């Protein structure tokens, strides 16, 4: 048995990638655990960005919803459901703003790098200036708007440091 079958090769590659993701998750979880022990206020200072689908669709990979209805019941739905993107910051003192990414007609718009940077400079910074917070954590994921060259080069990225 010198070589693997196609199915065995796919299984090996899939296991490799899943283990790589799991290792990254474990490393972050350990990092966050250390921070939580050092600073009890770590988690309440994180920010979140989420898509709310306007037709009731729930992304089951990121959210768990337990309901009284039959989960196997068939429901017709459009190919691309309507949704709106909302940004808000959470901290022990409450909610830091709530920004809906919409145009003048209140139609949901795509969050690109330019709009995201505008949200930070024109919305988030003024809101943060009004609250009495010693330090805050600003968390971003790998979304395109977060990783564009101009977004990475902005001031907030250069001000961050690890303990």
Short mmCIF file of C-alpha atoms in Angstrom, two decimals:
data_model
loop_
_atom_site.label_atom_id
_atom_site.label_comp_id
_atom_site.label_asym_id
_atom_site.label_seq_id
_atom_site.Cartn_x
_atom_site.Cartn_y
_atom_site.Cartn_z
CA UNK A 1 0.00 0.00 0.00
CA UNK A 2 2.38 2.67 -1.26
CA UNK A 3 -0.10 5.43 -2.04
CA UNK A 4 -3.33 6.78 -0.62
CA UNK A 5 -6.62 6.69 -2.46
CA UNK A 6 -8.22 10.01 -3.41
CA UNK A 7 -10.70 9.69 -0.55
CA UNK A 8 -7.90 8.99 1.96
CA UNK A 9 -5.91 11.97 0.65
CA UNK A 10 -8.90 14.28 1.07
CA UNK A 11 -9.42 12.97 4.61
CA UNK A 12 -5.75 13.62 5.50
CA UNK A 13 -5.86 17.16 4.07
CA UNK A 14 -9.18 17.92 5.79
CA UNK A 15 -7.83 16.63 9.13
CA UNK A 16 -4.69 18.76 8.70
CA UNK A 17 -6.69 21.97 8.10
CA UNK A 18 -9.18 21.24 10.88
CA UNK A 19 -6.34 20.62 13.34
CA UNK A 20 -4.64 23.86 12.23
CA UNK A 21 -7.82 25.83 12.91
CA UNK A 22 -8.28 24.06 16.24
CA UNK A 23 -4.71 24.89 17.27
CA UNK A 24 -5.32 28.59 16.49
CA UNK A 25 -8.57 28.50 18.46
CA UNK A 26 -6.83 26.84 21.42
CA UNK A 27 -3.97 29.37 21.33
CA UNK A 28 -6.43 32.28 21.31
CA UNK A 29 -8.51 30.69 24.08
CA UNK A 30 -5.39 30.30 26.25
CA UNK A 31 -4.35 33.90 25.49
CA UNK A 32 -7.83 35.16 26.40
CA UNK A 33 -7.86 33.05 29.57
CA UNK A 34 -4.56 34.60 30.72
CA UNK A 35 -5.90 38.09 29.97
CA UNK A 36 -9.12 37.32 31.82
CA UNK A 37 -7.14 36.28 34.90
CA UNK A 38 -4.94 39.39 34.71
CA UNK A 39 -7.79 41.79 33.94
CA UNK A 40 -11.29 40.99 35.07
CA UNK A 41 -12.64 43.65 32.71
CA UNK A 42 -11.21 42.10 29.52
CA UNK A 43 -14.37 40.52 28.03
CA UNK A 44 -16.81 43.34 28.79
CA UNK A 45 -14.61 45.65 26.70
CA UNK A 46 -14.82 43.74 23.40
CA UNK A 47 -16.69 45.06 20.37
CA UNK A 48 -18.84 43.06 17.97
CA UNK A 49 -20.06 43.34 14.38
CA UNK A 50 -22.98 41.15 13.30
CA UNK A 51 -25.34 40.73 10.33
CA UNK A 52 -29.05 40.58 11.17
CA UNK A 53 -31.07 38.96 8.39
CA UNK A 54 -34.40 40.76 8.05
CA UNK A 55 -36.39 37.70 7.00
CA UNK A 56 -35.65 35.67 10.14
CA UNK A 57 -32.71 33.66 8.74
CA UNK A 58 -30.14 32.69 11.38
CA UNK A 59 -26.55 31.71 10.53
CA UNK A 60 -26.45 28.38 12.35
CA UNK A 61 -22.64 28.23 12.29
CA UNK A 62 -22.30 31.29 14.53
CA UNK A 63 -25.61 31.32 16.44
CA UNK A 64 -27.63 28.70 18.24
CA UNK A 65 -31.37 29.26 18.52
CA UNK A 66 -33.71 26.93 20.37
CA UNK A 67 -37.36 27.28 19.41
CA UNK A 68 -40.64 25.49 19.99
CA UNK A 69 -41.25 25.01 16.24
CA UNK A 70 -40.30 21.91 14.26
CA UNK A 71 -36.73 22.49 13.00
CA UNK A 72 -37.27 20.15 10.03
CA UNK A 73 -40.30 22.02 8.68
CA UNK A 74 -39.76 23.32 5.14
CA UNK A 75 -39.83 27.09 4.58
CA UNK A 76 -39.35 28.77 1.22
CA UNK A 77 -36.96 31.68 1.29
CA UNK A 78 -35.23 33.93 -1.23
CA UNK A 79 -31.77 33.00 -2.47
CA UNK A 80 -30.20 36.06 -0.83
CA UNK A 81 -32.11 37.22 2.24
CA UNK A 82 -32.32 40.88 3.16
CA UNK A 83 -29.94 41.80 5.95
CA UNK A 84 -28.50 44.81 7.69
CA UNK A 85 -25.09 45.14 9.33
CA UNK A 86 -24.95 46.76 12.75
CA UNK A 87 -21.94 47.86 14.80
CA UNK A 88 -21.98 48.54 18.52
CA UNK A 89 -19.47 48.41 21.33
CA UNK A 90 -20.23 46.78 24.66
CA UNK A 91 -18.54 47.72 27.92
CA UNK A 92 -19.44 47.62 31.64
CA UNK A 93 -20.97 51.11 31.35
CA UNK A 94 -23.42 50.10 28.62
CA UNK A 95 -23.57 50.21 24.82
CA UNK A 96 -21.26 52.48 22.82
CA UNK A 97 -23.46 53.69 19.99
CA UNK A 98 -25.38 51.63 17.51
CA UNK A 99 -24.60 52.19 13.84
CA UNK A 100 -26.67 50.65 11.05
CA UNK A 101 -24.79 50.45 7.75
CA UNK A 102 -27.51 51.96 5.53
CA UNK A 103 -27.70 54.65 2.86
CA UNK A 104 -29.92 57.78 2.97
CA UNK A 105 -32.96 55.69 1.90
CA UNK A 106 -32.37 53.30 4.83
CA UNK A 107 -31.34 50.55 2.41
CA UNK A 108 -28.64 48.20 3.69
CA UNK A 109 -25.23 48.83 2.12
CA UNK A 110 -22.11 46.70 1.85
CA UNK A 111 -19.42 47.39 4.42
CA UNK A 112 -16.28 48.07 2.42
CA UNK A 113 -12.94 49.41 3.68
CA UNK A 114 -13.88 53.06 3.09
CA UNK A 115 -17.22 52.82 4.93
CA UNK A 116 -15.64 50.84 7.76
CA UNK A 117 -12.87 53.42 8.25
CA UNK A 118 -15.53 56.16 8.11
CA UNK A 119 -17.47 54.38 10.85
CA UNK A 120 -14.35 54.31 13.02
CA UNK A 121 -13.33 57.95 12.50
CA UNK A 122 -16.75 59.63 12.22
CA UNK A 123 -18.82 57.46 14.57
CA UNK A 124 -16.79 55.28 16.94
CA UNK A 125 -14.07 57.74 18.03
CA UNK A 126 -16.55 60.54 18.91
CA UNK A 127 -18.64 58.04 20.92
CA UNK A 128 -15.57 56.73 22.77
CA UNK A 129 -14.45 60.30 23.58
CA UNK A 130 -17.72 60.80 25.52
CA UNK A 131 -17.38 57.78 27.81
CA UNK A 132 -15.22 57.44 30.89
CA UNK A 133 -13.24 54.32 30.03
CA UNK A 134 -9.67 53.67 31.05
CA UNK A 135 -8.89 51.20 28.28
CA UNK A 136 -10.86 49.26 25.69
CA UNK A 137 -10.17 46.33 23.39
CA UNK A 138 -11.08 46.68 19.73
CA UNK A 139 -11.52 43.29 18.07
CA UNK A 140 -11.62 42.71 14.32
CA UNK A 141 -11.82 39.54 12.29
CA UNK A 142 -10.49 38.76 8.82
CA UNK A 143 -13.29 40.53 6.94
CA UNK A 144 -12.14 42.35 3.80
CA UNK A 145 -13.05 45.77 5.24
CA UNK A 146 -10.86 45.04 8.29
CA UNK A 147 -7.85 43.87 6.29
CA UNK A 148 -7.59 46.42 3.49
CA UNK A 149 -4.23 48.20 3.35
CA UNK A 150 -5.66 51.59 4.39
CA UNK A 151 -7.64 50.07 7.28
CA UNK A 152 -4.61 48.28 8.70
CA UNK A 153 -2.52 51.47 8.46
CA UNK A 154 -5.00 53.59 10.44
CA UNK A 155 -4.16 55.07 13.83
CA UNK A 156 -5.99 52.53 16.02
CA UNK A 157 -3.82 49.68 14.71
CA UNK A 158 -0.64 51.51 15.71
CA UNK A 159 -1.93 52.35 19.21
CA UNK A 160 -2.59 48.74 20.20
CA UNK A 161 -0.06 46.91 22.34
CA UNK A 162 0.04 43.67 24.29
CA UNK A 163 0.66 43.51 28.04
#
